[in-house]
PDB file of C-alpha atoms in Angstrom:
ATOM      1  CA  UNK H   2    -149.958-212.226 -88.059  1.00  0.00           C
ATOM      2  CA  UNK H   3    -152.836-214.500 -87.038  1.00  0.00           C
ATOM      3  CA  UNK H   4    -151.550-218.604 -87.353  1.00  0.00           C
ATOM      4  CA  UNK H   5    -153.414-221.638 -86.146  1.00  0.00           C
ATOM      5  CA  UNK H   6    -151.263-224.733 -85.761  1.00  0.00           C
ATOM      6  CA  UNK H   7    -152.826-228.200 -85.576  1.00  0.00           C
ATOM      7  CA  UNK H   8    -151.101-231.206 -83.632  1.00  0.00           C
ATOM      8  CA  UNK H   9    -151.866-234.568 -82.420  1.00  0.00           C
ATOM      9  CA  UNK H  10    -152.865-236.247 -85.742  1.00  0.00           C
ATOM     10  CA  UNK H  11    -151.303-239.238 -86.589  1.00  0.00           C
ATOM     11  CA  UNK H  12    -151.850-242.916 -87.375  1.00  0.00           C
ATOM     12  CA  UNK H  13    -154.373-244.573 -84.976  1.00  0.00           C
ATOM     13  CA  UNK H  14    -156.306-248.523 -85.918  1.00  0.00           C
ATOM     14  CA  UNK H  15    -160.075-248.722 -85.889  1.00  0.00           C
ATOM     15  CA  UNK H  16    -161.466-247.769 -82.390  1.00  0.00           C
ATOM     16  CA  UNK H  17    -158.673-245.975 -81.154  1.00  0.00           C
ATOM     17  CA  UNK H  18    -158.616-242.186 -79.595  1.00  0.00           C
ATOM     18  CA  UNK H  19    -156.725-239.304 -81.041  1.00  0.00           C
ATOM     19  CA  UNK H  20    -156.875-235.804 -79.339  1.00  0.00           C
ATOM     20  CA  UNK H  21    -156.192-233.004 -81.870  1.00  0.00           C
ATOM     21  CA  UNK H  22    -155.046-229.235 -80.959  1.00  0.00           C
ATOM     22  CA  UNK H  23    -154.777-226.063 -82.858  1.00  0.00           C
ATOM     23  CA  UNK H  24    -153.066-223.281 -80.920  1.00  0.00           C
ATOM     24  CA  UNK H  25    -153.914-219.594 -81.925  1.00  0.00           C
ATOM     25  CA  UNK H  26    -151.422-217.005 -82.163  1.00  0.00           C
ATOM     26  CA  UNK H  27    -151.135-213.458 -83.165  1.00  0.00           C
ATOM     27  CA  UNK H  28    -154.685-212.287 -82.123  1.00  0.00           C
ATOM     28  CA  UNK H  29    -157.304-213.455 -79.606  1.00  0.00           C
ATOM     29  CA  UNK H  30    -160.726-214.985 -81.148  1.00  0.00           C
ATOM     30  CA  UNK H  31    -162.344-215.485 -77.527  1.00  0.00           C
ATOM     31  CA  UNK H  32    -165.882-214.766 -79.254  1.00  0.00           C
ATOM     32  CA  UNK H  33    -165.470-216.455 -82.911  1.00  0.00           C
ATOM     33  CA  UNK H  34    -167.024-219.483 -83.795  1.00  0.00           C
ATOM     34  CA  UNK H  35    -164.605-221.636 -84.590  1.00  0.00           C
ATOM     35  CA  UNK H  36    -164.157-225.372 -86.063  1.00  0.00           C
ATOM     36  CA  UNK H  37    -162.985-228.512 -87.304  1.00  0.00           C
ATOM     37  CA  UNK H  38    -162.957-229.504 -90.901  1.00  0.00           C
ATOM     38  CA  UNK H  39    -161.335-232.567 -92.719  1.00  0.00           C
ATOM     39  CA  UNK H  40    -160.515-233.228 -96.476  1.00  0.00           C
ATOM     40  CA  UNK H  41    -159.558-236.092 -98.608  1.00  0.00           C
ATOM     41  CA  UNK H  42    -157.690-236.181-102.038  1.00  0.00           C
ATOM     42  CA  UNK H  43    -159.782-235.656-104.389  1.00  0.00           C
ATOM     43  CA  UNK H  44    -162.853-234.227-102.400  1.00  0.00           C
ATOM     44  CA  UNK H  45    -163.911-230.957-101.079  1.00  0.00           C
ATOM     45  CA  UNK H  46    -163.374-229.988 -97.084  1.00  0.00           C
ATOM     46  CA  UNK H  47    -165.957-231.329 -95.075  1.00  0.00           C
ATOM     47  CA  UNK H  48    -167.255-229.929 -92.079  1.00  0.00           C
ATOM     48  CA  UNK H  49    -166.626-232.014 -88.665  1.00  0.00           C
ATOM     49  CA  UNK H  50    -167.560-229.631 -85.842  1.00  0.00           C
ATOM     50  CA  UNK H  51    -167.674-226.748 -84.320  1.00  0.00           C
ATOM     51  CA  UNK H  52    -168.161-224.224 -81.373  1.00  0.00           C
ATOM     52  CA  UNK H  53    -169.497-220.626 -80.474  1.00  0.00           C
ATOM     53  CA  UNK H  54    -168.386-218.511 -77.539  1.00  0.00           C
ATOM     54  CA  UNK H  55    -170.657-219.537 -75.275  1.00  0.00           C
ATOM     55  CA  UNK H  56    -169.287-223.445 -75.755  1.00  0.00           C
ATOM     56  CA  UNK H  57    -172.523-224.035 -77.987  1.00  0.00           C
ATOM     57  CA  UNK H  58    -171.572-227.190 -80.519  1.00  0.00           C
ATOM     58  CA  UNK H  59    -172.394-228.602 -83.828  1.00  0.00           C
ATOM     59  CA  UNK H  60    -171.011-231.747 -85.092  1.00  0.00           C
ATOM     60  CA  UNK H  61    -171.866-233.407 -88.427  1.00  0.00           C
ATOM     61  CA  UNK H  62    -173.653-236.472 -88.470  1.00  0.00           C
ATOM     62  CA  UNK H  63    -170.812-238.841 -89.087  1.00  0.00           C
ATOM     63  CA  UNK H  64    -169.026-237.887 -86.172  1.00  0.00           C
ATOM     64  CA  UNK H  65    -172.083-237.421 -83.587  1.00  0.00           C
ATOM     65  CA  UNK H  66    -171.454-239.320 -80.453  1.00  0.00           C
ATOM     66  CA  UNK H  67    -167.808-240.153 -81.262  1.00  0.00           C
ATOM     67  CA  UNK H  68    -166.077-236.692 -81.460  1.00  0.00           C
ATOM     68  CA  UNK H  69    -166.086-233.579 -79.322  1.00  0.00           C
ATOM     69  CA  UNK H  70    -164.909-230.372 -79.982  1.00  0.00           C
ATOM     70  CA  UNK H  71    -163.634-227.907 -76.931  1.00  0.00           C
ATOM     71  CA  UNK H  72    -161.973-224.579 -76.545  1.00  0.00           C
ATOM     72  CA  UNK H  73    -159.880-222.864 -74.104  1.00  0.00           C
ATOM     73  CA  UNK H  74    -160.083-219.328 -74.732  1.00  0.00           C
ATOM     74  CA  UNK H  75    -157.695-218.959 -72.033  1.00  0.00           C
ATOM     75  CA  UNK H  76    -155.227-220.852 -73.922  1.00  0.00           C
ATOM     76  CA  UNK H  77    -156.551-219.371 -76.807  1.00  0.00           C
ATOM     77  CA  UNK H  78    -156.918-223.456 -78.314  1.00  0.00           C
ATOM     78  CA  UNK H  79    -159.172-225.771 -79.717  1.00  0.00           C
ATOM     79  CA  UNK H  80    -159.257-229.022 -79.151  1.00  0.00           C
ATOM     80  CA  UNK H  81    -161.117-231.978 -80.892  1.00  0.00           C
ATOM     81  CA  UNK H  82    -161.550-235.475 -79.055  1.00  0.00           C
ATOM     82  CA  UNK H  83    -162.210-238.110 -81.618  1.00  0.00           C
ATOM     83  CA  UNK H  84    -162.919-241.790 -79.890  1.00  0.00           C
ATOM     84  CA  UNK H  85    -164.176-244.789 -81.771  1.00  0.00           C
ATOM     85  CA  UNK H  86    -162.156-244.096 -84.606  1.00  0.00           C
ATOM     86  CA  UNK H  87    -163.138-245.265 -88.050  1.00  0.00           C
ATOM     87  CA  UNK H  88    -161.548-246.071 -91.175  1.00  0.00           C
ATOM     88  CA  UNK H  89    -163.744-243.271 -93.102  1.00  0.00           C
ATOM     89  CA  UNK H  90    -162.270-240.719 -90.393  1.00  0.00           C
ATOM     90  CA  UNK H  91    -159.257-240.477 -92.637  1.00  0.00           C
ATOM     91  CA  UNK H  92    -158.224-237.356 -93.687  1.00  0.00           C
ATOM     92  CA  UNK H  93    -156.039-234.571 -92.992  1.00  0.00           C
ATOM     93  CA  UNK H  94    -158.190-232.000 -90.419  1.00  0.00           C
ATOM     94  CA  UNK H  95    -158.170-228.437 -90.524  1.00  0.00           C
ATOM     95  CA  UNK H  96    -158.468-226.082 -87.801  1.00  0.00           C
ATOM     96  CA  UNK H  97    -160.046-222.722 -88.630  1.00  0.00           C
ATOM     97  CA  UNK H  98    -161.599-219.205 -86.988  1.00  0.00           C
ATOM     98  CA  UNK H  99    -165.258-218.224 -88.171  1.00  0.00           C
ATOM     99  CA  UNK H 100    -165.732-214.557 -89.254  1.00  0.00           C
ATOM    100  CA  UNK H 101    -168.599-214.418 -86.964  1.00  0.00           C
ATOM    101  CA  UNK H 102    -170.324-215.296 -83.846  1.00  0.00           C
ATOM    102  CA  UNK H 103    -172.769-217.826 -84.629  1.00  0.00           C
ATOM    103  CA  UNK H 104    -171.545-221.287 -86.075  1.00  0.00           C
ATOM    104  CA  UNK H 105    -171.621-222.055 -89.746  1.00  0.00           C
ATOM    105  CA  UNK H 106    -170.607-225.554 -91.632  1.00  0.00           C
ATOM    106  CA  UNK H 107    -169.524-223.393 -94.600  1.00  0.00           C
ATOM    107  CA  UNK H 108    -165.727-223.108 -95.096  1.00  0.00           C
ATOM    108  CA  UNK H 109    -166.228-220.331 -96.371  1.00  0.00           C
ATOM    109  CA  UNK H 110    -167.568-218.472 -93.619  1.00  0.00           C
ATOM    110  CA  UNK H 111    -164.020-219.315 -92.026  1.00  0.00           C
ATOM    111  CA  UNK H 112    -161.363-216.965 -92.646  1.00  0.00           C
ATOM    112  CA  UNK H 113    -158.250-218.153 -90.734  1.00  0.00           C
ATOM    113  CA  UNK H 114    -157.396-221.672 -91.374  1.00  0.00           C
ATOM    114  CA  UNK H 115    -154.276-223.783 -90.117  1.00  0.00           C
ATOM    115  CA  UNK H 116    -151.859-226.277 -92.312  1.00  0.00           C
ATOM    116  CA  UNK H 117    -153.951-229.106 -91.700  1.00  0.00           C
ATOM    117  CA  UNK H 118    -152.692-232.838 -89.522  1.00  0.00           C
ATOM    118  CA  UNK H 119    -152.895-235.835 -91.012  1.00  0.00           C
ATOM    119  CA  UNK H 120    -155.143-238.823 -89.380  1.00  0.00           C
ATOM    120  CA  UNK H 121    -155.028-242.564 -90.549  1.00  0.00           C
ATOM    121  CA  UNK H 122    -157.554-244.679 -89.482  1.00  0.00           C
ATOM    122  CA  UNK H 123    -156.263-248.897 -90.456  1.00  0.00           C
ATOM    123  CA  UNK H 124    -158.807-251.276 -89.849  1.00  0.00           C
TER     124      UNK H 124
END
């Protein structure tokens, strides 16, 4: 049984760093896109960044420059760096594994997701 579990969120103030995991279990991905997606009550998920197998990256515009997403395939983990934190960067972030190769901003296009860790940006 495939699970993705997400740590490292928490409450941070405006400018601060957080460093978010999600550790893979039950199956390797080594050549899956994978990614980062956040939600907020209310809205739908919201793409934040992701990464192919050859360590190619795609970050949404609202996060360029501040966040970086990583993998260790190795450790069979993503990771997602997130300096310069801003109020609007609350939400509670998802991990997930892409169905394919390439990298897609489409949830949908993700078909193994984790329970989600809450960050709280205070200004």
């Amino acid at each position: 049984q495939v699970q993705l579990v997400e740590s490292g969120g928490g409450l941070a103030q405006a400018g601060d760093s957080l460093r978010l995991s999600c550790a893979v279990s039950g199956r390797t991905f080594s050549r899956n896109a994978m990614g980062w997606f956040r939600q907020v009550p209310g809205k739908e998920r919201e793409f934040v960044a992701a990464i192919n197998w050859v360590q190619g990256t795609l970050y949404a515009d609202s996060v360029k420059g501040r966040f970086t997403i990583s993998r260790d395939n190795g450790k069979n983990t993503l990771y997602l760096q997130m300096n310069s934190l801003k109020p609007e960067d609350t939400a509670v972030y998802y991990c997930a594994v892409g169905r394919a190769t390439y990298i897609d901003t489409d949830p949908h296009q993700y078909d193994y997701w984790g329970q989600g860790t809450q960050v709280t940006v205070s200004s």
